[in-house]
Amino acid sequence: MAASIDTDLTRPGVLRAGINLGNILLVTGKAANGVPEGVAPSLAGLIAAHLGLDVELVPFASPGEVADALADDAWDIALIAEEPERAKTIAFVDAYVEIEATYMVPADSPLTALADVDAPGVRIAVSDRSAYDLYLSRTLKHAELVRAKGLQGALDLYVNETLDALAGLRPALKENAADLGGQRILDGRYTAVRQAVGTKPENRALQAAIAAYLATAKADGTIAGLLQQFGVQEKLSVATD
């Protein structure tokens, strides 16, 4: 490990990785000792090992909490979705996987296409400060976003308030639709959420080292192998540049 990388770390020799527990595709469980398991925690460990560092996973309940924790110097890297609003304070190195985002609507809904959803009077449940909430907040012109904390909170809001649509990631929405019944997933996507590794903007040596590693990990099948290892290869795809 280059000495310049160690100076980027709050605790020399230790890479603290902020992990979003709310992403059930990238954090698929916990070990017996409570440590998060899945693609994101494993990738953090691989990055640390490549840099000759120990890894410390720092879990958070939501991506918004991960982003906020930068102000408290709670992590050296964060594994959350890259998004322009977050990029104002976080330097995103590279995306490693992509996830399609779309809407779930009741089966008898008149909303049949993505463009139909952005209409006056349409109310959309969404997980507060998720990457797709931030995207829709910038792009919707007419529909109203109704926010709740976390994926379950948004689903409960959609059901209990009889909202017109639920915004989310396609794999999770498919599970929601199967559990609820009487639902329909709209074709296409309004965005693809790109899960990335972020650092503090000033930590340029760390950024460069991680960027080089991720380029290799995507090209040599390491990322694809993690998707297969944790059984999410049909729900996620390796990010393209």
Short mmCIF file of C-alpha atoms in Angstrom, two decimals, residues 99-104 112-115 117 135 166-171 173-174 184-193:
data_model
loop_
_atom_site.label_atom_id
_atom_site.label_comp_id
_atom_site.label_asym_id
_atom_site.label_seq_id
_atom_site.Cartn_x
_atom_site.Cartn_y
_atom_site.Cartn_z
CA ILE A 99 -30.35 -2.00 -10.92
CA GLU A 100 -33.41 -0.99 -12.96
CA ALA A 101 -35.94 1.30 -11.27
CA THR A 102 -39.62 1.35 -12.26
CA TYR A 103 -43.13 1.49 -10.74
CA MET A 104 -45.64 -0.95 -9.30
CA THR A 112 -49.96 1.53 -18.27
CA ALA A 113 -46.66 3.19 -19.24
CA LEU A 114 -43.93 5.03 -17.38
CA ALA A 115 -44.91 8.34 -18.96
CA VAL A 117 -47.26 8.18 -14.03
CA TYR A 135 -33.84 11.18 -9.34
CA LEU A 166 -44.87 2.59 -5.72
CA ALA A 167 -41.45 3.64 -6.99
CA GLY A 168 -38.63 1.17 -6.48
CA LEU A 169 -36.07 -1.20 -7.86
CA ARG A 170 -37.52 -3.80 -10.20
CA PRO A 171 -36.35 -6.90 -8.26
CA LEU A 173 -41.07 -4.57 -6.70
CA LYS A 174 -41.46 -8.03 -8.20
CA ARG A 184 -48.60 -4.88 -12.08
CA ILE A 185 -44.97 -3.84 -12.76
CA LEU A 186 -44.60 -1.25 -15.53
CA ASP A 187 -42.31 -2.12 -18.43
CA GLY A 188 -39.12 -0.17 -18.98
CA ARG A 189 -37.23 1.94 -16.49
CA TYR A 190 -37.15 5.58 -15.54
CA THR A 191 -33.54 5.24 -14.44
CA ALA A 192 -30.91 2.66 -13.64
CA VAL A 193 -29.55 3.00 -10.12
#
